Coordinates of C-alpha atoms in Angstrom, one line a residue:
M108 CA 76.8 8.2 48.6
K109 CA 77.2 5.9 45.5
K110 CA 75.6 7.3 42.4
I111 CA 73.1 5.3 40.4
N112 CA 73.9 4.8 36.7
F113 CA 70.6 5.7 35.2
I114 CA 71.9 5.1 31.6
R115 CA 72.7 1.5 32.4
L116 CA 69.3 0.9 34.1
F117 CA 67.2 2.5 31.4
P118 CA 67.1 -0.6 29.1
V119 CA 66.1 -2.8 32.1
F120 CA 63.4 -0.2 32.9
L121 CA 62.1 -0.4 29.4
S122 CA 62.0 -4.2 29.4
L123 CA 60.0 -4.2 32.6
C124 CA 57.6 -1.5 31.4
F125 CA 57.1 -2.8 28.0
G126 CA 58.4 -6.3 27.1
G127 CA 58.0 -7.7 30.7
Y128 CA 54.5 -6.2 31.1
E129 CA 53.2 -7.4 27.7
W130 CA 54.6 -10.9 28.3
N131 CA 53.0 -11.2 31.7
A132 CA 49.8 -9.9 30.3
C133 CA 49.9 -12.5 27.6
K134 CA 50.3 -15.3 30.1
T135 CA 47.6 -14.0 32.3
K136 CA 45.1 -13.6 29.5
I137 CA 45.7 -17.2 28.3
N138 CA 46.1 -19.0 31.6
V139 CA 43.5 -17.0 33.6
D140 CA 41.1 -14.9 31.4
L141 CA 40.8 -17.7 28.8
G142 CA 40.8 -20.5 31.4
S143 CA 37.9 -22.9 31.3
Q144 CA 36.2 -21.5 34.4
A145 CA 36.5 -17.9 33.2
I146 CA 35.2 -18.4 29.7
S147 CA 32.2 -20.5 30.9
Q148 CA 30.8 -17.2 32.1
L149 CA 31.2 -15.5 28.7
S150 CA 29.2 -15.4 25.5
K151 CA 30.6 -16.7 22.3
E152 CA 31.1 -13.1 21.0
E153 CA 32.9 -12.1 24.3
I154 CA 35.1 -15.2 24.0
R155 CA 35.9 -14.3 20.3
E156 CA 36.8 -10.7 21.3
L157 CA 38.9 -11.8 24.2
R158 CA 40.8 -14.2 22.1
S159 CA 41.5 -11.5 19.5
E160 CA 42.6 -9.1 22.2
T161 CA 44.8 -11.9 23.7
E162 CA 46.4 -12.6 20.3
N163 CA 47.3 -8.9 19.8
T164 CA 48.8 -8.7 23.3
C165 CA 50.9 -11.8 22.9
L166 CA 52.1 -10.7 19.5
E167 CA 53.2 -7.3 21.0
A168 CA 55.1 -9.3 23.6
L169 CA 56.7 -11.4 20.9
N170 CA 57.9 -8.3 19.0
L171 CA 59.3 -6.6 22.2
E172 CA 61.4 -9.7 23.0
P173 CA 62.9 -10.8 19.7
E174 CA 65.4 -13.1 21.4
N175 CA 62.9 -15.0 23.5
A176 CA 62.1 -18.4 22.1
Y177 CA 59.8 -19.3 24.9
I178 CA 57.3 -16.5 24.2
A179 CA 56.9 -17.8 20.6
F180 CA 56.6 -21.4 21.9
F181 CA 54.0 -20.3 24.5
I182 CA 51.9 -18.5 22.0
A183 CA 52.0 -21.5 19.6
K184 CA 51.1 -24.0 22.2
E185 CA 48.7 -22.3 24.5
L186 CA 47.0 -19.8 22.2
Y187 CA 47.0 -21.2 18.6
E188 CA 47.1 -24.9 19.3
N189 CA 45.2 -25.3 22.5
Q190 CA 42.8 -22.3 22.5
L191 CA 42.2 -21.4 18.8
K192 CA 42.9 -24.9 17.3
E193 CA 44.7 -23.0 14.4
Y194 CA 47.4 -25.6 13.7
N195 CA 49.0 -23.8 10.8
K196 CA 49.4 -20.7 12.9
A197 CA 50.8 -22.8 15.7
A198 CA 53.3 -24.4 13.4
E199 CA 54.4 -21.0 12.1
M200 CA 54.9 -19.8 15.6
Y201 CA 56.9 -22.9 16.5
L202 CA 59.1 -22.1 13.6
Q203 CA 59.5 -18.5 15.0
A204 CA 60.7 -20.1 18.2
L205 CA 63.2 -22.3 16.3
Y206 CA 64.5 -19.3 14.5
R207 CA 65.3 -17.6 17.8
P208 CA 68.1 -18.6 20.1
D209 CA 67.2 -21.6 22.2
G210 CA 65.8 -20.9 25.6
E211 CA 64.5 -22.6 28.7
L212 CA 60.9 -23.8 28.9
G213 CA 58.8 -22.5 31.8
S214 CA 57.7 -24.8 34.5
Q215 CA 54.4 -25.1 32.8
H216 CA 55.9 -26.9 29.8
A217 CA 59.0 -28.6 31.0
L218 CA 58.7 -32.3 30.0
K219 CA 59.6 -35.1 32.4
M220 CA 61.8 -37.6 30.6
G221 CA 62.4 -40.0 33.5
R222 CA 63.3 -40.0 37.2
G223 CA 64.7 -36.6 37.9
K224 CA 65.2 -35.8 34.2
Y225 CA 63.4 -33.0 32.4
L226 CA 63.4 -31.7 28.9
T227 CA 63.7 -28.0 29.3
S228 CA 64.9 -26.8 25.9
V229 CA 62.4 -25.0 23.7
H230 CA 64.0 -26.3 20.5
E231 CA 64.2 -29.9 21.7
L232 CA 60.6 -30.0 22.7
I233 CA 59.4 -28.6 19.4
K234 CA 61.5 -31.4 17.7
T235 CA 59.2 -33.9 19.4
Y236 CA 56.2 -32.4 17.6
A237 CA 57.4 -33.6 14.2
P238 CA 55.6 -36.9 14.3
K239 CA 52.3 -35.2 15.1
W240 CA 52.6 -32.8 12.2
F241 CA 53.6 -35.6 9.9
N242 CA 50.5 -37.4 10.9
Y243 CA 48.5 -34.2 10.2
G244 CA 50.0 -34.4 6.7
V245 CA 48.9 -38.1 6.3
D246 CA 45.4 -37.3 7.5
A247 CA 45.1 -34.3 5.1
N248 CA 46.4 -36.4 2.2
N249 CA 43.9 -39.2 2.9
K250 CA 41.2 -36.5 2.7
S251 CA 42.5 -35.3 -0.6
Q252 CA 43.5 -32.0 1.0
F253 CA 46.8 -32.0 -0.8
D254 CA 48.0 -28.4 -0.2
N255 CA 47.4 -28.8 3.5
A256 CA 49.2 -32.1 3.5
I257 CA 52.2 -30.7 1.8
K258 CA 52.3 -27.8 4.3
N259 CA 52.2 -30.2 7.3
F260 CA 54.9 -32.5 5.9
I261 CA 57.1 -29.4 5.5
Y262 CA 56.4 -28.3 9.1
A263 CA 57.4 -31.8 10.3
S264 CA 60.6 -31.7 8.3
K265 CA 61.5 -28.3 9.8
F266 CA 60.7 -29.3 13.3
D267 CA 63.0 -32.3 13.1
S268 CA 65.5 -32.8 10.2
D269 CA 65.1 -36.6 10.6
F270 CA 61.7 -36.1 9.0
I271 CA 63.0 -34.5 5.8
L272 CA 63.4 -37.9 4.1
R273 CA 59.9 -39.3 4.7
S274 CA 58.2 -35.9 4.4
Y275 CA 59.6 -35.0 1.0
G276 CA 59.1 -38.5 -0.2
A277 CA 55.4 -38.1 0.6
I278 CA 55.4 -34.6 -0.9
A279 CA 56.9 -35.9 -4.1
E280 CA 54.2 -38.5 -4.4
I281 CA 51.5 -35.8 -4.0
Y282 CA 53.0 -33.6 -6.7
Y283 CA 53.4 -36.5 -9.1
E284 CA 50.2 -38.5 -8.5
N285 CA 47.7 -35.8 -7.5
K286 CA 49.0 -32.5 -8.9
A287 CA 50.7 -33.8 -12.1
D288 CA 53.7 -31.6 -11.5
L289 CA 56.8 -33.5 -12.5
N290 CA 59.2 -30.7 -11.7
L291 CA 58.1 -30.2 -8.1
A292 CA 57.9 -34.0 -7.7
I293 CA 61.6 -34.4 -8.8
E294 CA 62.6 -31.3 -6.8
S295 CA 61.0 -32.9 -3.7
L296 CA 62.8 -36.2 -4.3
D297 CA 66.1 -34.3 -4.7
T298 CA 65.5 -32.7 -1.3
A299 CA 64.9 -36.1 0.2
L300 CA 68.0 -37.5 -1.5
N301 CA 70.2 -34.7 -0.1
S302 CA 69.0 -35.5 3.4
T303 CA 70.4 -39.1 3.6
N304 CA 73.6 -41.0 3.3
D305 CA 71.9 -44.4 3.4
S306 CA 72.7 -46.2 0.1
K307 CA 69.6 -48.3 0.2
V308 CA 67.4 -45.3 0.7
I309 CA 69.2 -43.4 -2.0
T310 CA 68.6 -46.3 -4.4
D311 CA 64.9 -46.5 -3.5
L312 CA 64.5 -42.7 -4.1
K313 CA 66.3 -42.8 -7.4
L314 CA 64.1 -45.7 -8.5
R315 CA 61.1 -43.6 -7.8
K316 CA 62.7 -40.7 -9.7
I317 CA 63.2 -43.1 -12.7
T318 CA 59.6 -44.1 -12.6
Y319 CA 58.4 -40.5 -12.5
L320 CA 60.7 -39.6 -15.4
R321 CA 59.7 -42.7 -17.5
K322 CA 56.0 -42.1 -17.1
S323 CA 56.4 -38.5 -18.0
G324 CA 58.3 -39.3 -21.2
E325 CA 61.7 -38.2 -19.9
K326 CA 63.3 -41.5 -21.0
E327 CA 66.9 -40.3 -21.5
K328 CA 67.0 -38.8 -18.1
A329 CA 65.6 -41.9 -16.6
K330 CA 68.1 -44.1 -18.5
K331 CA 71.0 -42.0 -17.3
I332 CA 70.0 -42.7 -13.6
V333 CA 69.4 -46.4 -14.4
M334 CA 72.9 -46.7 -15.8
E335 CA 74.4 -45.0 -12.8
L336 CA 72.7 -47.4 -10.5
L337 CA 73.7 -50.4 -12.6
N338 CA 77.3 -49.3 -12.4
D339 CA 77.0 -49.4 -8.6
D340 CA 75.1 -52.7 -8.5
G341 CA 74.7 -54.6 -11.8
D342 CA 72.7 -57.4 -10.1
S343 CA 70.1 -55.2 -8.5
V344 CA 66.7 -56.7 -9.5
P345 CA 64.7 -53.4 -9.0
V346 CA 67.2 -51.5 -11.2
Q347 CA 67.2 -54.2 -13.9
L348 CA 63.4 -54.1 -13.8
Q349 CA 63.5 -50.3 -14.5
L350 CA 65.9 -51.0 -17.4
F351 CA 63.4 -53.6 -18.8
H352 CA 60.6 -51.0 -18.5
L353 CA 62.7 -48.5 -20.4
Y354 CA 63.2 -50.9 -23.2
M355 CA 59.5 -51.6 -23.3
D356 CA 58.7 -47.9 -23.3
N357 CA 60.9 -47.6 -26.4
S358 CA 59.3 -50.7 -28.0
D359 CA 62.8 -52.2 -27.9
C360 CA 61.7 -55.8 -27.5
L361 CA 65.1 -57.3 -28.6
N362 CA 66.9 -55.7 -25.7
A363 CA 64.0 -56.3 -23.3
L364 CA 64.1 -60.0 -24.1
K365 CA 67.9 -60.1 -23.4
I366 CA 67.2 -59.4 -19.7
G367 CA 63.5 -60.2 -19.2
P368 CA 63.4 -64.0 -18.9
E369 CA 66.4 -64.1 -16.5
L370 CA 64.9 -61.3 -14.5
F371 CA 61.7 -63.1 -14.2
I372 CA 63.5 -66.2 -12.7
K373 CA 65.2 -64.0 -10.1
M374 CA 62.0 -62.3 -9.2
E375 CA 60.2 -65.7 -8.9
E376 CA 62.9 -66.9 -6.5
N377 CA 62.4 -63.8 -4.2
P378 CA 59.5 -64.3 -1.9
R379 CA 59.3 -60.6 -1.1
I380 CA 58.4 -59.7 -4.7
P381 CA 54.7 -59.0 -5.0
M382 CA 52.7 -61.4 -7.2
E383 CA 51.3 -58.5 -9.2
N384 CA 54.8 -57.5 -10.2
L385 CA 55.6 -61.0 -11.4
S386 CA 52.3 -61.0 -13.3
E387 CA 53.1 -57.7 -15.0
L388 CA 56.6 -58.7 -16.0
A389 CA 55.5 -62.1 -17.4
F390 CA 52.8 -60.3 -19.4
N391 CA 55.3 -57.8 -20.8
I392 CA 57.8 -60.6 -21.7
G393 CA 54.9 -62.5 -23.4
A394 CA 54.0 -59.3 -25.3
C395 CA 57.5 -58.9 -26.5
Y396 CA 57.7 -62.5 -27.7
N397 CA 54.4 -62.0 -29.5
Q398 CA 55.8 -58.8 -31.2
E399 CA 58.9 -60.6 -32.3
G400 CA 56.8 -63.4 -33.7
D401 CA 54.6 -61.0 -35.6
V402 CA 57.7 -59.4 -37.1
K403 CA 58.9 -62.7 -38.5
Y404 CA 55.4 -63.7 -39.5
N405 CA 54.9 -60.5 -41.6
L406 CA 58.3 -61.1 -43.3
I407 CA 57.1 -64.6 -44.3
I408 CA 53.8 -63.3 -45.6
D409 CA 55.6 -60.6 -47.6
Y410 CA 57.8 -63.2 -49.2
Y411 CA 54.9 -65.6 -50.0
G412 CA 53.0 -62.7 -51.7
N413 CA 55.9 -61.7 -53.8
K414 CA 55.9 -64.5 -56.4
E415 CA 58.7 -63.0 -58.5
N416 CA 61.2 -63.6 -55.8
H417 CA 60.4 -67.2 -55.0
T418 CA 63.4 -69.6 -55.0
N419 CA 64.0 -72.9 -53.2
D420 CA 66.7 -71.3 -51.0
L421 CA 64.5 -68.4 -49.9
T422 CA 61.5 -70.7 -49.4
N423 CA 63.6 -72.9 -47.2
K424 CA 64.8 -69.9 -45.3
N425 CA 61.2 -68.8 -44.7
L426 CA 60.3 -72.3 -43.6
D427 CA 63.0 -71.8 -41.0
F428 CA 61.4 -68.5 -40.1
C429 CA 58.1 -70.3 -39.6
Q430 CA 59.8 -72.4 -36.9
D431 CA 61.3 -69.3 -35.3
T432 CA 57.9 -67.7 -35.3
I433 CA 56.2 -70.8 -33.8
N434 CA 58.9 -70.7 -31.0
Y435 CA 58.2 -67.0 -30.3
Y436 CA 54.5 -67.6 -30.1
N437 CA 54.9 -70.6 -27.9
L438 CA 57.1 -68.6 -25.5
A439 CA 54.6 -65.8 -25.6
K440 CA 51.9 -68.3 -24.7
E441 CA 54.0 -69.6 -21.8
Y442 CA 54.6 -66.2 -20.3
F443 CA 50.9 -65.3 -20.7
R444 CA 50.2 -68.4 -18.7
N445 CA 52.7 -67.4 -16.1
S446 CA 51.1 -64.0 -15.9
Q447 CA 47.7 -65.6 -15.3
A448 CA 49.2 -67.8 -12.6
Y449 CA 50.3 -64.7 -10.6
E450 CA 47.2 -62.6 -11.2
E451 CA 45.0 -62.0 -8.1
E452 CA 42.0 -61.8 -10.3
T453 CA 41.8 -63.6 -13.7
S454 CA 42.3 -61.2 -16.6
E455 CA 40.2 -61.8 -19.7
T456 CA 42.8 -59.9 -21.7
T457 CA 45.6 -62.2 -20.7
K458 CA 43.4 -65.2 -21.3
Q459 CA 42.6 -63.9 -24.8
F460 CA 46.3 -63.3 -25.6
K461 CA 47.0 -66.9 -24.7
K462 CA 44.3 -68.2 -27.0
D463 CA 45.6 -65.9 -29.8
M464 CA 49.0 -67.5 -29.5
R465 CA 47.5 -71.0 -29.9
S466 CA 45.6 -69.8 -33.0
K467 CA 48.6 -68.2 -34.6
V468 CA 50.7 -71.4 -34.1
K469 CA 47.9 -73.5 -35.5
G470 CA 47.6 -71.2 -38.5
I471 CA 51.3 -71.4 -39.3
E472 CA 51.4 -75.2 -38.9
Q473 CA 48.3 -76.0 -40.8
E474 CA 48.2 -73.3 -43.5
L475 CA 51.4 -71.3 -43.9
I476 CA 54.0 -74.1 -43.8
P477 CA 52.1 -76.3 -46.3
S478 CA 51.7 -73.3 -48.6
L479 CA 55.4 -72.6 -48.5
E480 CA 56.3 -76.3 -49.0
A481 CA 54.1 -76.3 -52.1
L482 CA 56.5 -73.6 -53.6
L483 CA 59.5 -76.0 -53.5
E484 CA 60.4 -77.5 -56.9

């Protein structure tokens, strides 16, 4: 008679007695005891107790079979998502399934993909849930539930790596716009950057990074990225626009005016540029011409007030400055007019600036120039 090897059978016996039993009990409690027909006969308190008991049984089964991805999936789908509507718990359990070796879906969850074709991989099915969790994040964000939004975007990125880019882009915006946390916003953008090789996407993300750094006062860090992008594509309008903003942030109108007017023409010729962007750029260029005109005007006034230094040569030089100043103010007026033309709603501020330019030119022509000419001998 052939001897039975009890030592070899003992692990199988344990699995049947413990892991197998708990797993079967978990399925029975969810599919039968918590079925719609069964719970219709129970009170709310009895349903609550049964769900708690079911959760404990299923978690025991999960612990007894640490290599079984389908158990984790089943608990996530049938208990947490469908029964308890606890979506964060469901997501955490889906991650448990992803951390385990991939397994076959049971017949209850195999997904038909076409004639005779079925998706039977636990991991591949969870991957298809990424859009749903991303949308959970969007909904939470729209309701100003920012922590929950971040959590759901992260779940989406873990379910499917193709969602890392858009998820962390959204997370970066939440950290910057709603939580005022520059470091985590930048960290999120870096995570997104590391997930793509698409040069256009990389540029767009870096442009956002520049904006965040600029608005947070990190101008040198922002400028470094701008220069890197310009080295790659010196004609890029969005990058040149960021450089213009950097000059404006530093009150460096001389350099801003070296690129601003040409940049405005390029943007006007591009039908995809939003009108509000054109209006903003035109206003800033106008503000810079106004500033340069004020600098010249103040020099002239200083000269006129300092009678000891009056000479014909210096007076003629300041008369030339008057023409320069008039040119600056006229250019400022022109760009304020352009800004108004692209405004969706008329801005009283822009309208007032335009009037101010006319008044300044009139004052120079009718008062300052005659006063200087009277100094000539």
